[in-house]
Coordinates of C-alpha atoms and ligand atoms in Angstrom, one line a residue:
M974 CA 29.8 -9.7 2.2
S975 CA 28.4 -12.0 -0.4
Y976 CA 25.3 -14.1 -0.9
R977 CA 24.5 -17.1 -3.0
T978 CA 22.0 -16.3 -5.8
E979 CA 20.0 -19.6 -5.8
E980 CA 16.4 -19.6 -4.3
V981 CA 16.2 -18.4 -0.6
A982 CA 19.9 -18.5 -0.3
Y983 CA 20.4 -15.0 1.0
V984 CA 22.2 -15.3 4.3
Q985 CA 21.3 -12.5 6.7
P986 CA 24.9 -11.4 7.5
A987 CA 26.0 -11.5 11.0
Q988 CA 22.7 -12.6 12.4
P989 CA 22.9 -13.1 16.1
A990 CA 20.6 -15.4 18.0
A991 CA 17.5 -13.3 17.5
S992 CA 15.0 -15.0 19.8
A993 CA 12.4 -14.0 22.3
Q994 CA 14.9 -14.7 25.1
A995 CA 17.2 -12.2 23.5
A996 CA 14.4 -9.7 23.3
Q997 CA 13.7 -10.1 27.0
A998 CA 17.3 -9.6 27.9
T999 CA 17.3 -5.9 27.8
Q1000 CA 13.7 -5.3 28.7
Q1001 CA 13.5 -3.4 31.9
R1002 CA 9.8 -3.4 32.7
S1003 CA 6.7 -5.4 32.1
T1004 CA 4.4 -4.8 29.3
A1005 CA 1.7 -3.3 31.6
E1006 CA 4.3 -0.8 33.2
Y1007 CA 5.5 0.3 29.8
R1008 CA 1.8 0.9 28.7
A1009 CA 1.0 2.7 31.8
L1010 CA 4.1 5.0 31.6
D1011 CA 3.6 5.6 27.8
A1012 CA -0.1 6.4 28.5
A1013 CA 1.0 8.9 31.2
H1014 CA 3.8 10.9 29.5
H1015 CA 4.0 10.1 25.8
I1016 CA 2.0 11.9 23.0
H1017 CA 2.2 9.7 19.8
P1018 CA 2.3 11.2 16.3
F1019 CA -0.9 11.0 14.1
S1020 CA -2.8 9.3 16.9
D1021 CA -6.1 9.7 18.9
M1022 CA -4.4 9.4 22.3
G1023 CA -7.6 9.0 24.3
A1024 CA -8.5 5.9 22.3
L1025 CA -4.8 4.7 22.3
N1026 CA -4.5 4.9 26.0
R1027 CA -7.6 3.0 26.6
T1028 CA -6.1 -0.1 24.6
G1029 CA -2.4 0.4 25.0
S1030 CA 0.3 0.4 22.4
R1031 CA 2.2 -2.5 21.3
V1032 CA 5.7 -2.1 22.8
I1033 CA 8.5 -3.1 20.3
V1034 CA 11.7 -4.0 22.1
K1035 CA 14.0 -5.6 19.6
A1036 CA 14.5 -6.2 15.9
Q1037 CA 16.7 -8.3 13.7
G1038 CA 16.6 -8.7 9.9
V1039 CA 12.8 -8.3 8.9
Y1040 CA 11.5 -9.2 12.3
L1041 CA 10.4 -7.2 15.3
W1042 CA 9.9 -8.6 18.8
D1043 CA 7.3 -7.1 21.3
S1044 CA 7.4 -6.9 24.9
D1045 CA 5.4 -10.1 25.3
G1046 CA 7.9 -12.0 23.2
N1047 CA 5.8 -12.1 19.9
K1048 CA 7.8 -12.3 16.8
V1049 CA 6.2 -10.0 14.0
I1050 CA 7.3 -9.8 10.3
D1051 CA 7.7 -6.2 9.5
G1052 CA 5.9 -5.6 6.0
M1053 CA 6.6 -1.9 6.3
A1054 CA 10.3 -1.6 7.1
G1055 CA 9.4 0.5 10.0
L1056 CA 7.9 3.6 8.1
W1057 CA 9.2 2.7 4.8
C1058 CA 12.8 3.3 6.0
V1059 CA 14.8 0.4 7.2
N1060 CA 16.0 -0.6 3.8
V1061 CA 19.0 -2.7 4.9
G1062 CA 17.0 -4.5 7.7
Y1063 CA 17.4 -4.3 11.4
G1064 CA 20.4 -5.2 13.4
R1065 CA 23.3 -4.3 11.0
K1066 CA 26.4 -3.9 13.0
E1067 CA 28.2 -2.0 10.3
L1068 CA 25.9 1.0 10.9
A1069 CA 26.1 0.7 14.7
D1070 CA 29.9 0.6 14.3
A1071 CA 30.1 3.6 12.1
A1072 CA 28.0 5.7 14.5
Y1073 CA 30.2 4.6 17.4
R1074 CA 33.4 5.4 15.7
Q1075 CA 32.1 8.7 14.7
M1076 CA 31.0 9.7 18.0
M1077 CA 34.2 8.7 19.6
E1078 CA 36.2 10.7 17.0
L1079 CA 33.9 13.8 16.3
P1080 CA 30.4 13.4 17.5
Y1081 CA 29.5 16.9 16.4
Y1082 CA 30.8 19.9 14.5
N1083 CA 28.9 22.3 12.4
T1084 CA 29.2 23.1 8.6
F1085 CA 28.2 26.7 8.8
F1086 CA 31.2 28.9 9.2
K1087 CA 33.7 27.8 6.7
T1088 CA 34.2 24.4 8.2
T1089 CA 33.3 20.8 7.1
H1090 CA 34.2 17.3 8.2
P1091 CA 35.2 13.9 6.6
P1092 CA 31.7 12.2 7.0
V1093 CA 29.7 14.9 5.2
I1094 CA 32.4 15.0 2.5
E1095 CA 32.3 11.2 1.9
L1096 CA 28.7 11.2 2.1
S1097 CA 28.3 14.0 -0.6
A1098 CA 30.6 12.3 -2.9
L1099 CA 29.0 8.9 -2.5
L1100 CA 25.6 10.4 -3.2
A1101 CA 26.9 12.0 -6.4
E1102 CA 28.3 8.7 -7.4
L1103 CA 25.1 6.9 -6.7
A1104 CA 22.5 9.5 -8.0
P1105 CA 21.9 10.1 -11.8
E1106 CA 24.5 12.2 -13.7
P1107 CA 23.2 15.7 -13.1
F1108 CA 22.9 15.3 -9.3
N1109 CA 26.2 16.3 -7.8
H1110 CA 25.4 18.6 -4.9
F1111 CA 23.6 17.8 -1.7
F1112 CA 22.2 20.0 1.1
Y1113 CA 21.4 18.2 4.4
C1114 CA 18.8 18.4 7.2
N1115 CA 17.3 15.9 9.5
S1116 CA 14.0 14.6 8.1
G1117 CA 11.9 14.5 5.0
S1118 CA 9.8 17.3 6.2
E1119 CA 12.8 19.5 6.6
G1120 CA 14.0 18.5 3.0
N1121 CA 10.8 19.8 1.5
D1122 CA 11.1 22.9 3.6
T1123 CA 14.6 23.1 2.2
V1124 CA 13.1 22.5 -1.3
L1125 CA 11.0 25.6 -1.0
R1126 CA 13.9 27.6 0.2
I1127 CA 16.1 26.5 -2.8
V1128 CA 13.3 26.9 -5.3
H1129 CA 12.6 30.6 -4.3
H1130 CA 16.3 31.5 -3.9
Y1131 CA 16.9 29.9 -7.4
W1132 CA 14.2 32.0 -9.0
A1133 CA 15.4 35.2 -7.2
T1134 CA 19.0 34.6 -8.6
Q1135 CA 17.4 34.3 -12.2
G1136 CA 15.6 37.6 -11.7
K1137 CA 12.2 36.1 -11.8
H1138 CA 10.9 37.2 -8.5
A1139 CA 7.2 36.8 -9.3
K1140 CA 7.8 33.0 -9.7
K1141 CA 6.4 32.1 -6.2
F1142 CA 3.6 29.5 -6.7
V1143 CA 4.3 25.7 -6.0
I1144 CA 1.9 23.3 -7.4
S1145 CA 1.4 20.0 -5.5
R1146 CA -1.3 17.2 -5.5
K1147 CA -4.2 16.2 -3.4
N1148 CA -3.4 13.1 -1.4
G1149 CA 0.3 13.6 -1.8
Y1150 CA 2.5 13.4 1.4
H1151 CA 5.3 15.7 1.9
G1152 CA 5.8 15.7 5.7
S1153 CA 4.2 17.3 8.7
T1154 CA 6.1 20.6 9.3
I1155 CA 3.9 23.6 8.2
A1156 CA 5.5 23.7 4.7
G1157 CA 5.5 19.9 4.5
G1158 CA 1.9 19.7 5.6
T1159 CA 0.8 22.4 3.3
L1160 CA 2.6 20.8 0.3
G1161 CA 0.9 17.6 1.0
G1162 CA -2.7 17.2 0.0
M1163 CA -3.9 15.6 3.1
G1164 CA -7.2 17.3 3.9
Y1165 CA -7.3 16.1 7.6
M1166 CA -3.9 17.7 8.2
H1167 CA -5.0 21.0 6.5
E1168 CA -8.0 21.2 8.9
Q1169 CA -5.8 21.3 11.9
M1170 CA -3.3 23.9 10.5
P1171 CA -3.9 27.5 11.8
S1172 CA -1.8 28.8 9.0
K1173 CA -0.4 27.6 5.8
V1174 CA 2.5 28.4 3.6
E1175 CA 1.4 30.9 1.0
N1176 CA 1.2 30.4 -2.8
I1177 CA 0.8 26.6 -2.6
V1178 CA -1.9 25.0 -4.7
H1179 CA -3.0 21.4 -5.5
I1180 CA -4.3 19.6 -8.5
D1181 CA -5.9 16.1 -8.6
Q1182 CA -3.9 12.8 -8.0
P1183 CA -3.3 10.2 -10.7
Y1184 CA -5.4 7.6 -8.8
F1185 CA -6.9 5.6 -11.5
F1186 CA -9.0 2.9 -9.4
G1187 CA -10.5 5.6 -7.1
E1188 CA -11.1 8.6 -9.5
A1189 CA -11.1 7.6 -13.2
Q1190 CA -14.7 8.2 -14.8
G1191 CA -16.1 6.5 -17.7
N1192 CA -14.1 4.4 -20.0
L1193 CA -10.7 6.0 -19.8
T1194 CA -7.8 3.6 -19.9
P1195 CA -5.3 4.0 -17.2
E1196 CA -2.9 5.8 -19.6
E1197 CA -5.5 8.2 -20.8
F1198 CA -6.6 8.9 -17.3
A1199 CA -2.9 9.6 -16.2
L1200 CA -2.4 11.8 -19.1
A1201 CA -5.6 13.8 -18.3
R1202 CA -4.4 14.2 -14.6
A1203 CA -1.0 15.4 -15.8
Q1204 CA -2.6 18.1 -18.0
Q1205 CA -4.2 19.5 -15.0
L1206 CA -0.8 20.9 -14.2
E1207 CA -1.0 22.7 -17.6
A1208 CA -4.3 24.1 -16.9
K1209 CA -3.3 25.2 -13.4
I1210 CA -0.1 26.9 -14.7
L1211 CA -2.1 28.8 -17.4
E1212 CA -4.6 29.9 -14.6
I1213 CA -2.0 31.2 -12.4
G1214 CA 0.3 32.4 -15.2
A1215 CA 3.6 30.6 -16.0
D1216 CA 5.5 33.7 -14.8
N1217 CA 4.2 33.2 -11.4
V1218 CA 4.8 29.5 -11.0
A1219 CA 8.1 28.4 -9.4
A1220 CA 7.8 24.6 -9.2
F1221 CA 5.7 21.4 -9.3
I1222 CA 6.5 18.7 -6.6
G1223 CA 5.2 15.1 -6.4
E1224 CA 6.1 11.8 -5.1
P1225 CA 7.2 9.6 -8.1
F1226 CA 4.6 7.1 -6.6
Q1227 CA 2.5 8.2 -3.7
G1228 CA 3.5 6.4 -0.6
A1229 CA 1.4 7.4 2.4
G1230 CA -1.5 8.2 0.0
G1231 CA -1.7 4.5 -0.8
V1232 CA 1.1 3.3 -3.0
I1233 CA -0.5 4.8 -6.0
F1234 CA 1.5 4.1 -9.1
P1235 CA 0.5 6.4 -12.1
A1236 CA 0.5 5.0 -15.6
S1237 CA 3.5 5.3 -17.7
T1238 CA 2.1 8.4 -19.5
Y1239 CA 2.0 10.6 -16.4
W1240 CA 5.6 11.7 -15.7
P1241 CA 6.7 12.3 -19.2
E1242 CA 3.8 14.7 -19.6
I1243 CA 4.5 16.4 -16.3
Q1244 CA 8.2 16.8 -17.3
R1245 CA 7.1 18.2 -20.8
I1246 CA 4.9 20.8 -19.0
C1247 CA 7.4 21.8 -16.5
R1248 CA 10.0 22.4 -19.3
K1249 CA 7.6 24.2 -21.7
Y1250 CA 6.7 26.8 -18.9
D1251 CA 10.1 26.9 -17.2
I1252 CA 9.0 25.4 -13.9
L1253 CA 11.3 23.5 -11.7
L1254 CA 10.3 19.8 -11.1
V1255 CA 10.7 18.4 -7.8
A1256 CA 10.6 14.6 -7.1
D1257 CA 10.0 13.8 -3.4
E1258 CA 12.1 10.7 -3.2
V1259 CA 11.8 10.2 0.4
I1260 CA 10.2 6.7 0.0
G1261 CA 11.3 6.1 -3.5
G1262 CA 14.8 6.7 -3.0
F1263 CA 17.6 4.2 -2.2
G1264 CA 16.1 1.0 -3.9
R1265 CA 12.4 0.8 -3.1
T1266 CA 11.4 0.2 -6.8
G1267 CA 14.6 -1.6 -7.8
E1268 CA 16.1 1.5 -9.1
W1269 CA 18.3 3.8 -6.8
F1270 CA 15.6 6.5 -7.2
A1271 CA 12.1 6.1 -8.2
H1272 CA 12.3 8.9 -10.9
Q1273 CA 14.6 6.6 -12.7
Y1274 CA 11.9 3.8 -12.7
F1275 CA 9.5 6.3 -14.1
G1276 CA 12.0 7.8 -16.6
F1277 CA 12.0 11.5 -15.9
E1278 CA 14.6 13.9 -14.8
P1279 CA 13.7 16.3 -11.8
D1280 CA 15.6 19.5 -11.0
L1281 CA 15.5 18.7 -7.2
I1282 CA 15.0 15.5 -5.3
T1283 CA 14.1 15.2 -1.5
L1284 CA 15.8 12.4 0.3
A1285 CA 15.4 10.9 3.8
K1286 CA 14.1 7.6 5.2
G1287 CA 16.3 5.1 3.3
L1288 CA 19.3 7.4 3.3
T1289 CA 20.2 6.1 6.8
S1290 CA 17.8 3.1 6.8
G1291 CA 16.1 4.9 9.7
Y1292 CA 19.1 4.0 12.0
I1293 CA 19.5 7.8 12.7
P1294 CA 17.6 10.8 11.4
M1295 CA 18.8 12.5 8.3
G1296 CA 17.3 14.2 5.4
A1297 CA 18.8 15.8 2.3
V1298 CA 18.0 17.7 -0.9
G1299 CA 19.9 16.8 -4.2
L1300 CA 20.2 19.6 -6.6
H1301 CA 20.6 19.3 -10.4
D1302 CA 23.6 20.8 -11.8
R1303 CA 21.8 23.8 -13.2
V1304 CA 20.1 24.7 -10.0
A1305 CA 23.3 24.1 -7.9
K1306 CA 25.3 26.4 -10.4
A1307 CA 22.7 29.3 -9.6
I1308 CA 22.9 28.6 -5.9
I1309 CA 26.7 28.4 -5.9
E1310 CA 27.3 31.5 -8.0
N1311 CA 24.9 33.9 -6.4
G1312 CA 26.1 34.7 -3.1
D1313 CA 24.7 33.7 0.5
F1314 CA 21.9 31.1 0.7
N1315 CA 20.4 32.0 4.0
H1316 CA 19.2 28.6 5.2
G1317 CA 20.6 26.0 7.5
L1318 CA 20.2 23.7 10.5
T1319 CA 22.2 23.1 13.6
Y1320 CA 22.5 19.5 12.4
S1321 CA 22.9 20.1 8.7
G1322 CA 25.4 17.3 7.6
H1323 CA 25.6 15.9 11.2
P1324 CA 28.8 13.8 11.2
V1325 CA 27.3 10.7 13.1
A1326 CA 24.3 10.8 10.8
A1327 CA 26.5 11.2 7.7
A1328 CA 28.8 8.4 8.8
V1329 CA 25.8 6.1 9.3
A1330 CA 24.5 7.2 5.8
V1331 CA 27.7 6.3 4.2
A1332 CA 27.8 2.7 5.9
N1333 CA 24.2 2.3 4.8
L1334 CA 24.7 3.3 1.2
K1335 CA 27.7 1.1 1.0
L1336 CA 25.8 -1.8 2.2
L1337 CA 23.0 -1.1 -0.4
R1338 CA 25.7 -0.9 -3.2
D1339 CA 28.4 -3.4 -2.2
E1340 CA 25.9 -6.2 -1.0
K1341 CA 24.0 -5.5 -4.4
I1342 CA 20.7 -5.0 -2.3
V1343 CA 19.2 -2.6 -4.8
E1344 CA 20.3 -4.7 -7.7
R1345 CA 18.6 -7.9 -6.2
V1346 CA 15.4 -5.8 -5.6
K1347 CA 15.3 -5.1 -9.4
T1348 CA 16.3 -8.6 -10.8
D1349 CA 15.3 -10.9 -8.2
T1350 CA 13.2 -10.3 -4.9
G1351 CA 11.2 -7.4 -6.3
P1352 CA 9.8 -9.3 -9.3
Y1353 CA 9.3 -12.3 -7.0
F1354 CA 7.3 -10.2 -4.5
Q1355 CA 5.1 -8.6 -7.2
K1356 CA 4.4 -11.9 -8.9
K1357 CA 3.7 -13.7 -5.6
L1358 CA 1.3 -11.0 -4.5
R1359 CA -0.5 -11.0 -8.0
D1360 CA -0.7 -14.9 -8.1
T1361 CA -2.0 -15.1 -4.5
L1362 CA -4.3 -12.2 -4.5
G1363 CA -4.9 -11.0 -7.9
N1364 CA -8.3 -12.7 -8.1
H1365 CA -9.3 -12.3 -4.6
P1366 CA -13.0 -11.2 -4.2
I1367 CA -12.2 -8.1 -2.3
I1368 CA -8.9 -6.9 -4.1
G1369 CA -9.6 -4.5 -6.7
E1370 CA -6.1 -3.6 -7.8
I1371 CA -2.5 -4.5 -7.0
S1372 CA 0.0 -1.7 -7.6
G1373 CA 3.7 -1.4 -7.1
A1374 CA 7.2 -2.4 -8.3
G1375 CA 10.2 -3.7 -6.5
L1376 CA 9.5 -4.1 -2.9
V1377 CA 6.5 -1.7 -2.6
A1378 CA 2.8 -2.5 -3.0
G1379 CA -0.6 -1.2 -2.6
L1380 CA -3.6 -3.5 -2.4
Q1381 CA -6.9 -1.9 -3.0
L1382 CA -9.8 -3.4 -1.0
A1383 CA -12.9 -3.2 -3.0
Q1384 CA -16.7 -4.1 -2.8
D1385 CA -16.7 -5.2 -6.4
P1386 CA -13.3 -5.4 -8.1
K1387 CA -14.8 -5.8 -11.5
T1388 CA -16.7 -2.5 -11.6
R1389 CA -14.2 -0.8 -9.5
K1390 CA -16.9 -0.3 -6.7
R1391 CA -15.3 0.7 -3.5
F1392 CA -16.6 0.0 0.0
A1393 CA -18.9 2.6 1.4
N1394 CA -17.0 2.4 4.7
G1395 CA -13.6 1.8 3.1
G1396 CA -11.6 3.3 6.0
D1397 CA -13.3 0.8 8.5
V1398 CA -12.7 -2.0 6.2
G1399 CA -8.9 -1.0 6.1
T1400 CA -8.9 -0.9 9.8
I1401 CA -10.4 -4.3 10.2
C1402 CA -7.9 -5.8 7.8
R1403 CA -5.0 -4.0 9.6
D1404 CA -6.2 -5.4 13.0
F1405 CA -6.2 -8.9 11.4
C1406 CA -2.6 -8.4 10.3
F1407 CA -1.7 -7.1 13.5
N1408 CA -3.2 -10.2 15.5
G1409 CA -1.4 -12.4 12.8
N1410 CA 1.9 -10.9 13.7
L1411 CA 2.3 -9.0 10.2
I1412 CA 2.8 -5.3 10.1
M1413 CA 0.7 -4.2 7.1
R1414 CA -0.4 -0.5 6.9
A1415 CA -3.9 0.6 6.0
T1416 CA -4.4 4.0 4.3
G1417 CA -8.2 4.2 3.9
D1418 CA -9.2 1.2 1.8
R1419 CA -5.7 0.4 0.5
M1420 CA -3.4 -2.0 2.4
L1421 CA 0.4 -1.2 2.0
L1422 CA 3.4 -3.2 2.0
S1423 CA 7.1 -2.0 1.8
P1424 CA 9.3 -4.5 3.6
P1425 CA 13.1 -4.1 4.3
L1426 CA 15.0 -4.5 1.0
V1427 CA 17.1 -7.5 2.4
I1428 CA 14.0 -9.7 2.7
N1429 CA 14.5 -13.1 1.3
K1430 CA 11.9 -15.2 -0.7
L1431 CA 10.8 -17.4 2.3
E1432 CA 10.1 -14.2 4.1
I1433 CA 8.3 -12.8 1.1
D1434 CA 6.2 -16.0 1.2
E1435 CA 5.4 -15.5 4.9
I1436 CA 4.2 -11.9 4.3
V1437 CA 2.2 -12.7 1.4
S1438 CA 0.5 -15.7 3.1
K1439 CA -0.1 -13.8 6.3
A1440 CA -1.6 -10.9 4.2
K1441 CA -3.9 -13.4 2.5
K1442 CA -5.0 -14.8 5.8
A1443 CA -5.9 -11.2 7.0
I1444 CA -7.7 -10.4 3.8
D1445 CA -9.6 -13.7 3.8
A1446 CA -10.7 -12.9 7.5
T1447 CA -11.8 -9.5 6.4
A1448 CA -14.0 -10.7 3.6
Q1449 CA -15.4 -13.4 5.9
Q1450 CA -16.3 -10.6 8.5
L1451 CA -17.9 -8.6 5.7
G1452 CA -19.8 -11.7 4.6
I1453 CA -18.1 -11.8 1.1
S1454 CA -16.6 -14.8 -0.3
Ligands
LIG1733 C1 7.8 10.3 5.1 C2 7.8 11.4 4.2 C3 8.1 12.7 4.3 C4 8.4 13.2 5.6 O1 9.6 12.7 6.2 P1 9.8 12.9 7.8 O2 11.1 12.4 8.0 O3 8.6 12.2 8.5 O4 9.6 14.4 8.0 C5 8.2 13.4 3.1 N1 7.8 12.9 1.9 C6 7.4 11.6 1.7 C7 7.0 11.2 0.3 C8 7.4 10.8 2.8 O5 7.0 9.5 2.7

């Protein structure tokens, strides 16, 4: 598959007639029927079901490229790649074929008892080729949350193999997101999730996030602020005692927390502190991995070297669930040379998921999709956003790189004054996007974009102009212009 390099010349490969008619073709029921059955029997994640059932969900029936169709035939541009995961875009036959072939040949076999199979072998070798040099071993699971549970299991086993049994504490960050299992939810720093958790994983503590716009006081520059936030890690280690601290975990940039990009001083300082006190450094690459910033992994963008990386989402472009943990050679060696590691999931290395992951990674590599994000569409997207919205009266900051961005809504951009009711303002803006057939997510008072990595420049223009319309409408509703 090849594409021409001139402006807007990217041909979506094998694009069937993606029309509202096509969407209707497989639709079994009317929107009203779907909504009634959904309300009657389906509990949605992270939702107020009472409220949702009164309005009804939008029923998505079909997708192609960067577009979705709902059950009323509306065509919607997906500025979020699903939930940050559909990196190769929708409708790629290569992935469907890989799944079909694998299901016919070997739909399932486990990897527990001295057995393995070709797809998991191919995937592991391919990941070792694509990941930075010291990452040559991978452990599989089914989601990002399970990936971070696995990280905790590896971290604790690792320190046990080193005879350092007291190293139990894991330091994480407020407003980080690491999934919604008990371990993932505890590692994450989302207060509203903690409130609903009857028990938490022990020995997990949080430091403050490197969120300059929202939390910097006084005249600190972004670089000074990021350094100060990194140094909270050192203070926390000294408080707990380095002999008791096992690991630090963070997303290279916070995704669900609002696409918060720390200044360049942050990660080198975090790495220095982890090395100084002999603490494992974990990069949760569930969003950042597989090209989002224009590098294969976001830690490469920020220039640091973690000991473990959590992978999911873009690993299969969301076509089928799969997660993984990548182990740095020195961690892998300890795990390999020290007897049983008592952890695994029935579907660890599932052959169908692995086959889809291989097909997906080959598309990202062979169609040079990641490379294009770095050199072409990513810079174009970032510039277009800044040119169009950089001086908008309610945009305080635009953060991001490659094909991910966070737009800070603000009462007064110049003084970094946030809206008193920021969450409501985000919801207003999100609803304008929704009505304008753009999927843009709101996290509090930040609007988030993370489109499929195959997006072309015309489609980027469409997202940015629809986003501007929604933000203009929001400003107008608030009486700001
Ligand atoms: C989505 C996400 C997770 C959780 O992944 P699931 O597949 O939803 O369990 C973990 N970490 C980060 C950074 C994420 O964005």
